[in-house]
Coordinates of C-alpha atoms and ligand atoms in Angstrom, one line a residue:
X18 CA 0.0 0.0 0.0
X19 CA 1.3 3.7 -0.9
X20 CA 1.9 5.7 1.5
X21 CA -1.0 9.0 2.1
X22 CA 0.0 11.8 0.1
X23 CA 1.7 14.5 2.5
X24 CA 0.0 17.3 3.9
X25 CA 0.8 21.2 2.3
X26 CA -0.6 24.0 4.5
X27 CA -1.1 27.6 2.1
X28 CA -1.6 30.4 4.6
X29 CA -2.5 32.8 2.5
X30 CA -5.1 35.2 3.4
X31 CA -5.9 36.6 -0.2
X32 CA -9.3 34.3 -0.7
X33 CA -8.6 34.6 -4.9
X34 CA -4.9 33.5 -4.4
X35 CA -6.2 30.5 -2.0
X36 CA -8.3 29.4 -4.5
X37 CA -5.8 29.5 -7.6
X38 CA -3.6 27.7 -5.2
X39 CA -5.6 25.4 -4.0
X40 CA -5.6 22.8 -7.5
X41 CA -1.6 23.7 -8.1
X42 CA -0.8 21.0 -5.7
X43 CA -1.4 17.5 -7.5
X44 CA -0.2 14.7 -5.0
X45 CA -0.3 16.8 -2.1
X46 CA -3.6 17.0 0.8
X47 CA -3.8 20.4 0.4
X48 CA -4.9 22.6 3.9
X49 CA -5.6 26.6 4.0
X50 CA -5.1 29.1 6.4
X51 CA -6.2 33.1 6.1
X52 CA -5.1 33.6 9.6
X53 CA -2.0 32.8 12.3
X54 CA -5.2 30.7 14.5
X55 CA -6.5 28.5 11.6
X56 CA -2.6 27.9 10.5
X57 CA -2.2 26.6 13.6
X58 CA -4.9 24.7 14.4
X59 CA -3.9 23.0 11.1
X60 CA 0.0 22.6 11.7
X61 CA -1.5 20.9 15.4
X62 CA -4.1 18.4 13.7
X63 CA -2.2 17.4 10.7
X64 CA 1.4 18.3 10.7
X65 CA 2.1 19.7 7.5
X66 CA 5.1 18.4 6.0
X67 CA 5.6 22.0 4.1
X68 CA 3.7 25.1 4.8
X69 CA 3.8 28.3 2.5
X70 CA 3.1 31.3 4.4
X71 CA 2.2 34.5 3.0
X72 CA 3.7 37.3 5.5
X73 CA 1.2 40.0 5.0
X74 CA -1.5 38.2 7.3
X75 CA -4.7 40.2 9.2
X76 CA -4.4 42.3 11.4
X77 CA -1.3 43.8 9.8
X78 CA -2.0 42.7 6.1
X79 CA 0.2 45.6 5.0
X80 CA 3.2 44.5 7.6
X81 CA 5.1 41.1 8.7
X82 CA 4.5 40.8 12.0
X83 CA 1.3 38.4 12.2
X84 CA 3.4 36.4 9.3
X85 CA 6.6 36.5 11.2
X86 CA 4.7 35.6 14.4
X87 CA 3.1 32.6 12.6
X88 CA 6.5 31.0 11.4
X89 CA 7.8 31.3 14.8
X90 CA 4.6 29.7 16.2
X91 CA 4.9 26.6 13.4
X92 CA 9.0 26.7 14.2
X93 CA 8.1 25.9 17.8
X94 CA 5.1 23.6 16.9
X95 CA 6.4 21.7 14.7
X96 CA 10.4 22.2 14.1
X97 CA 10.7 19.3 11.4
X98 CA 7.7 22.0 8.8
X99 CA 9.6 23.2 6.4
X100 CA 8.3 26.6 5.6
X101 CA 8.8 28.8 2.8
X102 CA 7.7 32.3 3.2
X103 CA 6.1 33.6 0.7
X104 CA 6.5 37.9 0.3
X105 CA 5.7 40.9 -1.9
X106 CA 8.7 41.4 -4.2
X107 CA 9.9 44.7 -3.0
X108 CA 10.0 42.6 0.5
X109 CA 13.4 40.8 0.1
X110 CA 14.8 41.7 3.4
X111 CA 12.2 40.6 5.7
X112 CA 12.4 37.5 3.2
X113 CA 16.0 37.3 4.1
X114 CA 15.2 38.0 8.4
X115 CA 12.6 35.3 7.6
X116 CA 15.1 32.6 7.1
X117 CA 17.1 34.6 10.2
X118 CA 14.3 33.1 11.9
X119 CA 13.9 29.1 10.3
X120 CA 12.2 29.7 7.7
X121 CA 13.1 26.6 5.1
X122 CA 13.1 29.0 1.7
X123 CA 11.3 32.3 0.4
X124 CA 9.4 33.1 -2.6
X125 CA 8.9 36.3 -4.0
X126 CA 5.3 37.3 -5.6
X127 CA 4.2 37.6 -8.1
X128 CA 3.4 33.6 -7.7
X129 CA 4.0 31.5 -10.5
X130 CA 2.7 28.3 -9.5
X131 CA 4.9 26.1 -11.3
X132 CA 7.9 28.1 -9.8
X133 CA 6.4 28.0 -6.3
X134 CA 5.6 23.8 -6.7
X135 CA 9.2 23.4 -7.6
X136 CA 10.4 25.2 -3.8
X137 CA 7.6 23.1 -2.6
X138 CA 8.7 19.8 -4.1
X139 CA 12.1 20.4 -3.2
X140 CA 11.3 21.2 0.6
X141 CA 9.0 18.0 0.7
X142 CA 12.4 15.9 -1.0
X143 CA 14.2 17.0 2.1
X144 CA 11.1 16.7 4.7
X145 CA 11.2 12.7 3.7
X146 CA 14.9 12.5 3.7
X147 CA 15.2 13.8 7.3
X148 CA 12.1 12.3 8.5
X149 CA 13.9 9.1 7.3
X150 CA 17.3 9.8 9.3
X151 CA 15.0 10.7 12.2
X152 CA 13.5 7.2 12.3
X153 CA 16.3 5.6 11.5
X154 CA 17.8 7.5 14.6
X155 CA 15.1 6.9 16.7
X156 CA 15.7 2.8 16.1
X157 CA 19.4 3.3 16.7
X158 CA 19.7 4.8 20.1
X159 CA 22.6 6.1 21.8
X160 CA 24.8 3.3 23.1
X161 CA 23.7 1.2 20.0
X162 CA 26.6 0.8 16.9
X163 CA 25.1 2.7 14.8
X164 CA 23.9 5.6 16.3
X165 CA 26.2 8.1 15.3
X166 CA 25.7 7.1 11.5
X167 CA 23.2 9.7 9.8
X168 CA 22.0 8.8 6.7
X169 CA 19.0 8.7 4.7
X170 CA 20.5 7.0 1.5
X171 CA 18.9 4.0 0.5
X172 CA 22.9 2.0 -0.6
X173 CA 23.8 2.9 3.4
X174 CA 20.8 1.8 4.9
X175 CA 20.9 -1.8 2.8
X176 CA 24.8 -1.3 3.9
X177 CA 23.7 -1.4 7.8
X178 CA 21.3 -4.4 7.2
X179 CA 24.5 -6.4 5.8
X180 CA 27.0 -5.3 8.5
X181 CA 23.7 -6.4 11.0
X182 CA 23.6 -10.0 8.9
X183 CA 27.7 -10.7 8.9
X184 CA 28.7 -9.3 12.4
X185 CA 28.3 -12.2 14.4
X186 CA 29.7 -14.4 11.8
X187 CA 33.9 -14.5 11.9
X188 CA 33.7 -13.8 8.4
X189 CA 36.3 -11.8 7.0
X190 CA 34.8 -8.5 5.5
X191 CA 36.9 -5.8 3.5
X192 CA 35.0 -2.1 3.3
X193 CA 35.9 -0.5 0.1
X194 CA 35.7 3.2 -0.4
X195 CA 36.6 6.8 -0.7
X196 CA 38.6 8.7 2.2
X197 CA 35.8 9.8 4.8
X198 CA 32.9 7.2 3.6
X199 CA 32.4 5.7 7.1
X200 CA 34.9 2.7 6.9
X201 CA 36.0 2.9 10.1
X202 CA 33.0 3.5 11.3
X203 CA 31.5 0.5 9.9
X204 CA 34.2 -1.7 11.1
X205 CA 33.6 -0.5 14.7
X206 CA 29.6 -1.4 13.6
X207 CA 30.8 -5.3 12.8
X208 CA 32.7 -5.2 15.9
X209 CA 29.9 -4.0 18.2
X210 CA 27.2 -6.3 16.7
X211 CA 29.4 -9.2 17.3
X212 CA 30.0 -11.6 20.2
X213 CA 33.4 -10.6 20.5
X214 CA 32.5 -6.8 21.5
X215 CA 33.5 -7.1 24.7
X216 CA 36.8 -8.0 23.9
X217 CA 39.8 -5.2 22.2
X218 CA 38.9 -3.0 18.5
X219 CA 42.6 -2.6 17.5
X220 CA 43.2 -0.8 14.2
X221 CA 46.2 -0.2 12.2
X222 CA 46.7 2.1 9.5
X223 CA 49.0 0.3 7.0
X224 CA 49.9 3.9 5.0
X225 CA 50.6 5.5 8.6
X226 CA 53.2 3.4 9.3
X227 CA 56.9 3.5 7.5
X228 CA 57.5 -0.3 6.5
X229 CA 60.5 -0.9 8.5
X230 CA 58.2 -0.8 11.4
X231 CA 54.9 -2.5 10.2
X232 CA 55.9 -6.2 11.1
X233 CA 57.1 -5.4 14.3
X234 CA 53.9 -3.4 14.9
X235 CA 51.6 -6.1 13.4
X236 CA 53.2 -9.1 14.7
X237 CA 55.6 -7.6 18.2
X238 CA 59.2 -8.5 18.4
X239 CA 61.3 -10.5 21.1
X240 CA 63.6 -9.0 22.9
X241 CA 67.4 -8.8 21.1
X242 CA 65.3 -9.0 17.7
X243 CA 66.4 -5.4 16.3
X244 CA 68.4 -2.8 18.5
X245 CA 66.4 -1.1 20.2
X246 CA 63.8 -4.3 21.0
X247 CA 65.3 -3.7 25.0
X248 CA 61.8 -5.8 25.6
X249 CA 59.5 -8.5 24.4
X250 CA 56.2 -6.7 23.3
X251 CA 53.2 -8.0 21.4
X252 CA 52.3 -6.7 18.4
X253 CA 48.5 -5.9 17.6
X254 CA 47.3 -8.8 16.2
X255 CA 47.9 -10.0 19.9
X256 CA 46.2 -7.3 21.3
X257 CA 43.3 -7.9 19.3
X258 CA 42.8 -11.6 20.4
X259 CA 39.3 -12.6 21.7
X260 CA 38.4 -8.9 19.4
X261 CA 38.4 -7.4 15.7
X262 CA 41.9 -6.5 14.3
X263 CA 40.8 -3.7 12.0
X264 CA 43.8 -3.4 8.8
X265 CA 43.0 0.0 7.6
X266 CA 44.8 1.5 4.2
X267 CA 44.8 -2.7 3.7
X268 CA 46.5 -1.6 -0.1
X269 CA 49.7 -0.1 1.4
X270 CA 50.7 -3.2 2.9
X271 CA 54.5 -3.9 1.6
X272 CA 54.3 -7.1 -0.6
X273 CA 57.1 -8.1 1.5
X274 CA 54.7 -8.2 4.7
X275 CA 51.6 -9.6 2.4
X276 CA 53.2 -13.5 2.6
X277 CA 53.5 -13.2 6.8
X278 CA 49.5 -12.3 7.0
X279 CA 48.5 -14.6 4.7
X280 CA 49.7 -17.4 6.6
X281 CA 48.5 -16.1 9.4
X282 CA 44.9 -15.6 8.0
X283 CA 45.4 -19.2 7.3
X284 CA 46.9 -20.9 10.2
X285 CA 45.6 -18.3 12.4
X286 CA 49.0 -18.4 14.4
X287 CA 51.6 -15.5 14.8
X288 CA 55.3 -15.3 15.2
X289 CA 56.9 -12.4 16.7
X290 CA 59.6 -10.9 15.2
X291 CA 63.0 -12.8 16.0
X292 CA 60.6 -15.6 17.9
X293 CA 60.6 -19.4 17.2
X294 CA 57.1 -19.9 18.3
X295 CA 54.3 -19.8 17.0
X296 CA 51.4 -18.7 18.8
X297 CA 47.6 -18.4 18.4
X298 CA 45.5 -15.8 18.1
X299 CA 42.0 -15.7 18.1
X300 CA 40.5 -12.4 16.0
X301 CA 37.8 -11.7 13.5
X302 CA 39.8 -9.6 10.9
X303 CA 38.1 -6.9 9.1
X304 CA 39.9 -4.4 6.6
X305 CA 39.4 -1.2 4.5
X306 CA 41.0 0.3 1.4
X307 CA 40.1 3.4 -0.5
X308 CA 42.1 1.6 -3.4
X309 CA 41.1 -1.1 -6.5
X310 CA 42.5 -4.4 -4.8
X311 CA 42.3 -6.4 -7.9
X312 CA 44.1 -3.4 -10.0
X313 CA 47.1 -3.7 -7.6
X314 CA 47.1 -7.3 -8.3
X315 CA 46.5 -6.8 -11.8
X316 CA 49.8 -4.8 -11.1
X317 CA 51.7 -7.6 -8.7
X318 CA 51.3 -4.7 -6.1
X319 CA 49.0 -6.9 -4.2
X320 CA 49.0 -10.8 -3.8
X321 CA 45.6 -11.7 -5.4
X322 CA 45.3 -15.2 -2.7
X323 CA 45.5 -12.1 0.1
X324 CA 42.5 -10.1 -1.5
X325 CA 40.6 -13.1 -1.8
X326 CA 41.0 -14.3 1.6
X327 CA 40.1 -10.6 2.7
X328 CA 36.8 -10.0 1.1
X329 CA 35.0 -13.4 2.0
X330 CA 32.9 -10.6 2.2
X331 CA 32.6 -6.7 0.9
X332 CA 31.1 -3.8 1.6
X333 CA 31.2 -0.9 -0.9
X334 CA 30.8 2.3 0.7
X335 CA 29.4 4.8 -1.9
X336 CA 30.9 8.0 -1.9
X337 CA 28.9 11.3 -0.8
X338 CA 28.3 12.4 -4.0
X339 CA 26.3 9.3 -5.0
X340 CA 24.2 9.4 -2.1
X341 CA 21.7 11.6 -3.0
X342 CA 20.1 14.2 -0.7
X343 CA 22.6 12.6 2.4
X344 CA 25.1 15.6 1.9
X345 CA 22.2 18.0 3.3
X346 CA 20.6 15.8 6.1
X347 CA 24.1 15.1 7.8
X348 CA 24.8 19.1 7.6
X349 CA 21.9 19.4 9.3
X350 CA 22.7 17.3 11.5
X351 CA 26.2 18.4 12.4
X352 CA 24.5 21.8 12.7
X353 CA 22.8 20.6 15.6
X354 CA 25.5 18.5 16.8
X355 CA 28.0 21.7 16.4
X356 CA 25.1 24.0 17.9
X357 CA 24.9 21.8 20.9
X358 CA 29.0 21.5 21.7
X359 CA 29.5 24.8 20.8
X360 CA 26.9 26.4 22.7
X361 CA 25.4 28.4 19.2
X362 CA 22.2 29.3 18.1
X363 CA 22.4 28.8 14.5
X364 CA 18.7 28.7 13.3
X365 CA 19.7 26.4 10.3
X366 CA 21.2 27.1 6.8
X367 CA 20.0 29.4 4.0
X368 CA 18.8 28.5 0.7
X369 CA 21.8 28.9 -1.1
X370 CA 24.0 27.5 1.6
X371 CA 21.5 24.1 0.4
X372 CA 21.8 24.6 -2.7
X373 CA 26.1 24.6 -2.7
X374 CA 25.5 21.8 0.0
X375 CA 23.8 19.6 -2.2
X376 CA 25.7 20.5 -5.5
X377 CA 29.5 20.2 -3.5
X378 CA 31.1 17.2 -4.9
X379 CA 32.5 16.4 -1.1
X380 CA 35.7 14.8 -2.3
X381 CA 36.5 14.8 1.1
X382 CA 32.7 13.0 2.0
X383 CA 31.4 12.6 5.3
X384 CA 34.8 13.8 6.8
X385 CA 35.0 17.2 4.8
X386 CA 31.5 17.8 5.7
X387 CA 31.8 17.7 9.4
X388 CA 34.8 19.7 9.2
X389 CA 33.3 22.3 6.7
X390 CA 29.7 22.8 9.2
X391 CA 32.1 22.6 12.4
X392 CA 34.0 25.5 11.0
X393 CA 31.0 27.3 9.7
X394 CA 29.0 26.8 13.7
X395 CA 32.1 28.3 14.9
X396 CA 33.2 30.9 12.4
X397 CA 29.3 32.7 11.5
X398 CA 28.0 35.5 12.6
X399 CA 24.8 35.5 11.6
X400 CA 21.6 33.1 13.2
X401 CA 21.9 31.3 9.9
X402 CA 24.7 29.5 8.0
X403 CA 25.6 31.3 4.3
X404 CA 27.1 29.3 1.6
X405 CA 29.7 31.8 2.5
X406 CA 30.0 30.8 5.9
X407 CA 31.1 27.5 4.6
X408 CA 33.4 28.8 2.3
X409 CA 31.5 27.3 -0.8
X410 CA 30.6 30.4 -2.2
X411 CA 32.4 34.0 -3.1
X412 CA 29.5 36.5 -2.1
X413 CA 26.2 35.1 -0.5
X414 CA 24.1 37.9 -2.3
X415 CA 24.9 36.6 -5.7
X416 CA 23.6 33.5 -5.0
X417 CA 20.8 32.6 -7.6
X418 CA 17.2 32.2 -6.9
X419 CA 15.4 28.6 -7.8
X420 CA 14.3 30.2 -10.8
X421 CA 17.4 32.1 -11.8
X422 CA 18.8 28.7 -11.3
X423 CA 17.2 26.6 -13.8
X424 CA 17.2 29.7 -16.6
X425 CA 21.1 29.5 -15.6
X426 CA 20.9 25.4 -16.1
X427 CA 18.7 26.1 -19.2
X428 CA 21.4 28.7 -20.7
X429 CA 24.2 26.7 -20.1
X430 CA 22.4 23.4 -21.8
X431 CA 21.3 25.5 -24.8
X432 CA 25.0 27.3 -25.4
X433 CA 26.1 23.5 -24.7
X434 CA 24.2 22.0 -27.6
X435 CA 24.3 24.9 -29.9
X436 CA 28.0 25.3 -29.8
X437 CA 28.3 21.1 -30.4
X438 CA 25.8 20.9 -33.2
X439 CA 27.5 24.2 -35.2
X440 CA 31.2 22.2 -34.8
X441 CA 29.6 19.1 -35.7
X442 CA 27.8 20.6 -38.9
X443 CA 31.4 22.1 -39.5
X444 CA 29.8 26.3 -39.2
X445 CA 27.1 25.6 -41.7
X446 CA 24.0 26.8 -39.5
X447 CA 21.3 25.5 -42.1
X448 CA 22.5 21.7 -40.8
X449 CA 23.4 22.6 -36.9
X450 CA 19.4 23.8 -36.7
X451 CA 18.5 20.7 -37.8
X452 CA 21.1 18.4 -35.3
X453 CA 19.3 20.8 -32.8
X454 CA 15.2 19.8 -34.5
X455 CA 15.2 23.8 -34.7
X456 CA 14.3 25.9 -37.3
X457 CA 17.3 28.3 -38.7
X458 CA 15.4 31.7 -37.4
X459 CA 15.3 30.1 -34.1
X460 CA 18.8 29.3 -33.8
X461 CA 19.4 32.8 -34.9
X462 CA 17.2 34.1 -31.8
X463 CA 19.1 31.6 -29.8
X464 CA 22.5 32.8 -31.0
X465 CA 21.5 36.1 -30.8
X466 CA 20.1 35.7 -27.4
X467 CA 23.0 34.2 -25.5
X468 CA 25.2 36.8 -27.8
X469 CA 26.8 33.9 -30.0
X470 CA 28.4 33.8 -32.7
X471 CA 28.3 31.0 -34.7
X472 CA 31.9 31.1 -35.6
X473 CA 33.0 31.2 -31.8
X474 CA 30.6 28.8 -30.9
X475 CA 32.6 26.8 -33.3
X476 CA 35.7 26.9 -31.4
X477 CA 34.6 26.0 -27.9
Ligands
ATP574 N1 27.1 8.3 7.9 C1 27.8 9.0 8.8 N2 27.2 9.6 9.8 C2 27.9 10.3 10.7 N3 29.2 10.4 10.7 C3 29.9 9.7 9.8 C4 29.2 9.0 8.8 N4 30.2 8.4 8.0 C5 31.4 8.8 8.5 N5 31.2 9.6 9.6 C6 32.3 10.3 10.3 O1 33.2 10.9 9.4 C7 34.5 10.7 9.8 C8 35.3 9.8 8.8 O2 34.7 8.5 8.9 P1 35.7 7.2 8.9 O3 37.0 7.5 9.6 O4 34.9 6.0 9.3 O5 36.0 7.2 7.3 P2 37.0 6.3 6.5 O6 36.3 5.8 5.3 O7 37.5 5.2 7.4 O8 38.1 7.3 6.2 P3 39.7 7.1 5.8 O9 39.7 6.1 4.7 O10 40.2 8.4 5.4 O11 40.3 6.5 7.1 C9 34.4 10.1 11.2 O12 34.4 11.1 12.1 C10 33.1 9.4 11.2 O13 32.5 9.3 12.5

């Protein structure tokens, strides 16, 4: 069964506007409000998901106060609304103190329904995607191993259901994935989950160690077995025993060192360096690279029996970037985290601090964003964070509206295509309008329009 269509509250105290708003709304249960009491009785009965509040309402239709008074009554209602404010053009700046206050977004009039659906769509995209963190919060309490893991991506959340399936089991998983994915994190998950989690998490960095020192560090050393080894000291597969030995940066392993875990992933029994003995060690072994395994053994940088014995079974973790709509809940959600440790106030983030949010590769991924909103909670002035603020963006006053957006996305697709169909028709316009399925006066108006001409277009 699908689930109810979400709830849209329009405050909107115009009775024409209420009305043309009213059928704009397909796939939404669509509430009004003319006034701050009905808006509220609605937000307490229903919960909108997004409300649109128009700022001019009775008894100061001319002002903002009964509007402003309104979003601050839905902020404490109902914290998780999104609202977008909706304001007489000339109005930008109580717009702008709107947001001060949490509004989600604002929308200047005239309205242009399709415009205005698009803001609403949008808030509703990140309504779900936060109300899905929230419950998948709520089932992961503190104390439990994954309840510092935000996400509302779909690949992450099937991710947890494996790590649940394969903790307990002594099966040796390898995480794959970008810097700053969660692989430690993950690892820690398998370790928790397990039966072994009362027993050590030892980790060791393979890259963070010069090679000279990695076997006595992975395996210890008797005493008299280098200068310096003034004592007998186990190495950290010892450590681990009865635990998870975590082998992170698992690609940066010397191939010298590759042979002395192999046999020990198969004999399960360690020999210190300079020992005679062997001795066993008990440990569930789970690893993480950012690199391609099977391209380093395509390369003899990696022994290809090791990567198989390592990934009986793995976990892929997808990179920020393909997890769509995650970048903004866990900024969010370090906003609050960063609000809370830092002792700020920040009411949230602006729209354009969303936008770059959401269209920021993250090369960095989950890492670079905590870093970036840390910084930012610190570092702002103001009661909300600016693309600026997190130093994704020049000036926050150029930042386009939704609609300047997609005339921008629009331009650049057109100047795109034009430019490639005049090269590819070799500067004879006649042929490029028809690669485009134009007409030739309309590539002229387009050409003319984005002030082309055709023989530059030719050479970009
Ligand atoms: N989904 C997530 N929710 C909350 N915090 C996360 C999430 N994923 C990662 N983190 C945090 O981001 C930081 C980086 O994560 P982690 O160290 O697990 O990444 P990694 O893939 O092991 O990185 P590297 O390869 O660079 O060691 C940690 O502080 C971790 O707690």
């Amino acid at each position: 069964m699908s689930s109810p269509a979400p709830h849209l509250l329009i405050v909107e105290d115009d009775t024409g506007l209420q009305s043309q708003l009213r059928w704009c709304f397909d796939g939404y249960r669509v509430l009004i409000a003319g006034t701050r009491a009905e808006a509220l009785a609605h937000v307490r009965k229903h919960r909108p998901s997004v409300v649109t509040l128009d700022l001019g309402l009775p008894p100061d239709p001319g002002g903002v106060t009964e509007g402003l008074a309104t979003l601050n009554d839905i902020r404490m209602l109902a914290p998780e609304t999104k609202i977008i404010v909706v304001t007489g053009n000339d109005e930008r700046t109580n717009a702008v103190n709107a947001i001060g206050l949490g509004a989600y977004d604002f929308y200047l009039k005239p309205i242009d329904a399709g415009t205005l659906r698009l803001v609403v769509d949008r808030a509703q995209a990140l309504f779900n995607l936060e109300a899905e963190n929230r419950l998948f919060q709520e089932k992961n309490q503190p104390g439990t191993p994954f309840a510092n893991l935000i996400t509302s991506s779909d690949n992450v959340l099937s991710l947890c259901r494996e790590v649940e399936k394969v903790a307990d089991t002594d099966a040796k998983v390898l995480l794959i994935g970008e810097t700053g994915t969660g692989k430690e994190l993950f690892a820690r998950a398998l370790h928790d989950l397990s039966r072994r989690t009362e027993a050590r998490f030892v980790a060791v960095n393979c890259a963070a160690i010069p090679e000279q020192l990695l076997e006595s560090e992975l395996f210890g050393y008797e005493k008299g077995a280098f200068t310096g080894a003034n004592r007998q000291t186990p190495g950290k597969i010892e450590r681990a025993d009865g635990g998870t030995f975590f082998l992170d940066e698992i690609g940066d392993l010397p191939l010298a060192l590759q042979p002395k875990l192999l046999r020990f992933l198969q004999e399960r029994v360690i020999e210190r360096v300079g020992g005679r003995e062997e001795i066993p060690v008990d440990v569930r072994i789970v690893s993480a690279t950012h690199q391609d395994l099977q391209a380093l053994a395509a390369q003899g940088r990696f022994r290809e029996d090791l990567y198989y014995r390592l990934g009986e079974v793995v976990l892929q973790l997808p990179p920020l970037r393909e997890r769509p709509g995650d970048a903004i809940v866990l900024a969010q959600a370090f906003l609050k985290r960063y609000n809370a440790h830092f002792s700020k106030s920040h009411r949230g983030f602006t729209p354009d601090a969303l936008n770059a949010i959401d269209q920021y590769p993250w090369p960095g991924n989950v890492r670079e964003i905590d870093g970036t909103v840390k910084k930012a909670v610190v570092m702002a002035d103001g009661p909300v964070i600016s693309a600026k603020d997190l130093g994704l963006q020049q000036d926050a006053s150029e930042t386009p509206t939704l609609s300047l957006t997609l005339r921008e996305v629009r331009k650049q697709a057109e100047t795109t295509a034009i430019r490639k169909a005049i090269a590819q028709a070799d500067g004879n316009l006649s042929q490029a309008a028809n690669l485009l399925g134009i007409t030739r006066p309309t590539l002229y108006k387009l050409l003319e329009k984005y002030e082309l001409k055709p023989n530059e277009s030719q050479s970009q």
